Short mmCIF file of C-alpha atoms in Angstrom, two decimals:
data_model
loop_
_atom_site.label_atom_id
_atom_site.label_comp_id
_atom_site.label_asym_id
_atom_site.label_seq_id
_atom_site.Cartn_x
_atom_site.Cartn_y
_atom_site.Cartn_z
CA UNK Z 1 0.00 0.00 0.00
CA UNK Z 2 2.95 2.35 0.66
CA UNK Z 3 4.98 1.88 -2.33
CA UNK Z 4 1.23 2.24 -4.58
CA UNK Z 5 0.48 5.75 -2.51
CA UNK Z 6 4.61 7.11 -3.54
CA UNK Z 7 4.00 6.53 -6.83
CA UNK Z 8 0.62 7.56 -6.80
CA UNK Z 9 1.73 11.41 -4.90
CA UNK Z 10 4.77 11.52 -7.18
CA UNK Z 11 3.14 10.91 -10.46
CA UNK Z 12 0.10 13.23 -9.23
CA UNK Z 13 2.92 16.34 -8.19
CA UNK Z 14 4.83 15.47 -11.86
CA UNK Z 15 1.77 16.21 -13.45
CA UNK Z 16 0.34 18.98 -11.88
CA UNK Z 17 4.20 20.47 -11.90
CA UNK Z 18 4.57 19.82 -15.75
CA UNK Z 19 0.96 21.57 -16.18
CA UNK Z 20 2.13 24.57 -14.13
CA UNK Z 21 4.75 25.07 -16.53
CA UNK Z 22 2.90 25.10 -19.65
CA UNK Z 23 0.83 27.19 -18.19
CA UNK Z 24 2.71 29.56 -17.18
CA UNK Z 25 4.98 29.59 -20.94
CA UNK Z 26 1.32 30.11 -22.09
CA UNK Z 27 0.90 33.29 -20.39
CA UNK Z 28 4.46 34.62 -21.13
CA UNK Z 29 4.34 34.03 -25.05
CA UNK Z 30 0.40 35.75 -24.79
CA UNK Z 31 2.76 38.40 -22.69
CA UNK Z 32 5.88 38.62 -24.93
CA UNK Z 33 3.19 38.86 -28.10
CA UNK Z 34 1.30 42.13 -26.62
CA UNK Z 35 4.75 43.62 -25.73
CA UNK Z 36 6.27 42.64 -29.32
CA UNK Z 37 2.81 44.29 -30.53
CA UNK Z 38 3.28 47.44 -29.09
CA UNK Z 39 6.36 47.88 -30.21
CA UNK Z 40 6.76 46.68 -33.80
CA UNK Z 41 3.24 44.50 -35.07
CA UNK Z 42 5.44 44.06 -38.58
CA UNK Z 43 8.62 42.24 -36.72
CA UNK Z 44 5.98 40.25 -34.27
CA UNK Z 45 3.61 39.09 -36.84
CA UNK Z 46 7.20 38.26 -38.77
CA UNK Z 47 8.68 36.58 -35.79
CA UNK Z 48 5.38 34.41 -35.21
CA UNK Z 49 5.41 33.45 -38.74
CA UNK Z 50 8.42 32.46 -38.99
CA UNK Z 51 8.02 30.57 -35.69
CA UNK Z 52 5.24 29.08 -37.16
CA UNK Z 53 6.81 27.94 -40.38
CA UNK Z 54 9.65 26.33 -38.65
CA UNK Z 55 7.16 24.53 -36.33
CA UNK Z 56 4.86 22.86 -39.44
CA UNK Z 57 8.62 21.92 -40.66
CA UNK Z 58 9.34 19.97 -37.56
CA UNK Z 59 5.98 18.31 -37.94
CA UNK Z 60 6.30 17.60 -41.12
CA UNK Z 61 9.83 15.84 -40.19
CA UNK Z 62 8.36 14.00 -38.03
CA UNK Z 63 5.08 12.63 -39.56
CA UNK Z 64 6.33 12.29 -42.88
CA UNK Z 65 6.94 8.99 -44.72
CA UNK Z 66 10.57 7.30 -43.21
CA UNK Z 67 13.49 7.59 -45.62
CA UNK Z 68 16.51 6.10 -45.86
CA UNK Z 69 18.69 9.28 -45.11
CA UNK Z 70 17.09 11.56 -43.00
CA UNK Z 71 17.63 15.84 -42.23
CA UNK Z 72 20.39 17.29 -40.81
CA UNK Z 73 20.77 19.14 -37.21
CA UNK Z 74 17.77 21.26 -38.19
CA UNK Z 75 15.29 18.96 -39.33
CA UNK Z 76 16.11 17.11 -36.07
CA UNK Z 77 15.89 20.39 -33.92
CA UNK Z 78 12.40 21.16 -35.84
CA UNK Z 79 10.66 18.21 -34.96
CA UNK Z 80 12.04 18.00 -31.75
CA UNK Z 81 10.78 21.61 -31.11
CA UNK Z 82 7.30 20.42 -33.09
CA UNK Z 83 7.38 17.26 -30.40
CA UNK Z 84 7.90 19.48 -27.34
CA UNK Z 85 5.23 21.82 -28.62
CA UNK Z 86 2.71 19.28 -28.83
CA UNK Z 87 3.41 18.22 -25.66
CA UNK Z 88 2.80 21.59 -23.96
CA UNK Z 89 -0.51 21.86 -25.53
CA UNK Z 90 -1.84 19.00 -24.52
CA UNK Z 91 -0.57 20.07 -20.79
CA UNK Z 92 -1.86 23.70 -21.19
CA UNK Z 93 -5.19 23.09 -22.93
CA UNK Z 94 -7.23 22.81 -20.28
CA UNK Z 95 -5.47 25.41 -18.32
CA UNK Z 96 -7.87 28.27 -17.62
CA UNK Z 97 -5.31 31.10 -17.19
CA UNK Z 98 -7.77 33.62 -19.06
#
């Protein structure tokens, strides 16, 4: 019973740690977008493209049909950065930081 109620408390602390975090990078990209805003819309909305871009990349890296010789350093960065952002969306969607 003790060894089922440690692994219960750590996995439940993990989890709400690992959704604290997403939540909180949620709120400071929403705050580093109005700040970007206010200062230059053009470079923001070119930054967040570009962000954007590289992150379909890394998806499409990572979903598309295997090769036998894959990317270089940044098609491995891009889907790793694609992998990590999925994961903080899943963590963050039902985070109500409105």
């Amino acid at each position: 019973m003790g060894w089922f109620l440690k692994e219960f408390l750590t996995e439940a602390v993990g989890e709400m740690m690992l959704t604290a975090v997403a939540c909180l990078t949620v709120v400071g990209l929403a705050l580093a977008f109005v700040w970007g805003w206010e200062r230059s819309p053009l470079v923001t909305g070119g930054a967040g493209g570009a962000l954007l871009a590289f992150l379909v990349y890394g998806g499409w890296e990572l979903l598309r049909p295997s090769r036998p010789v894959r990317g270089g350093r940044l098609a491995g960065v891009a889907a790793t950065t694609f992998a990590v952002a999925v994961v903080f969306i899943a963590y963050a969607w039902p985070c109500t930081c409105s």
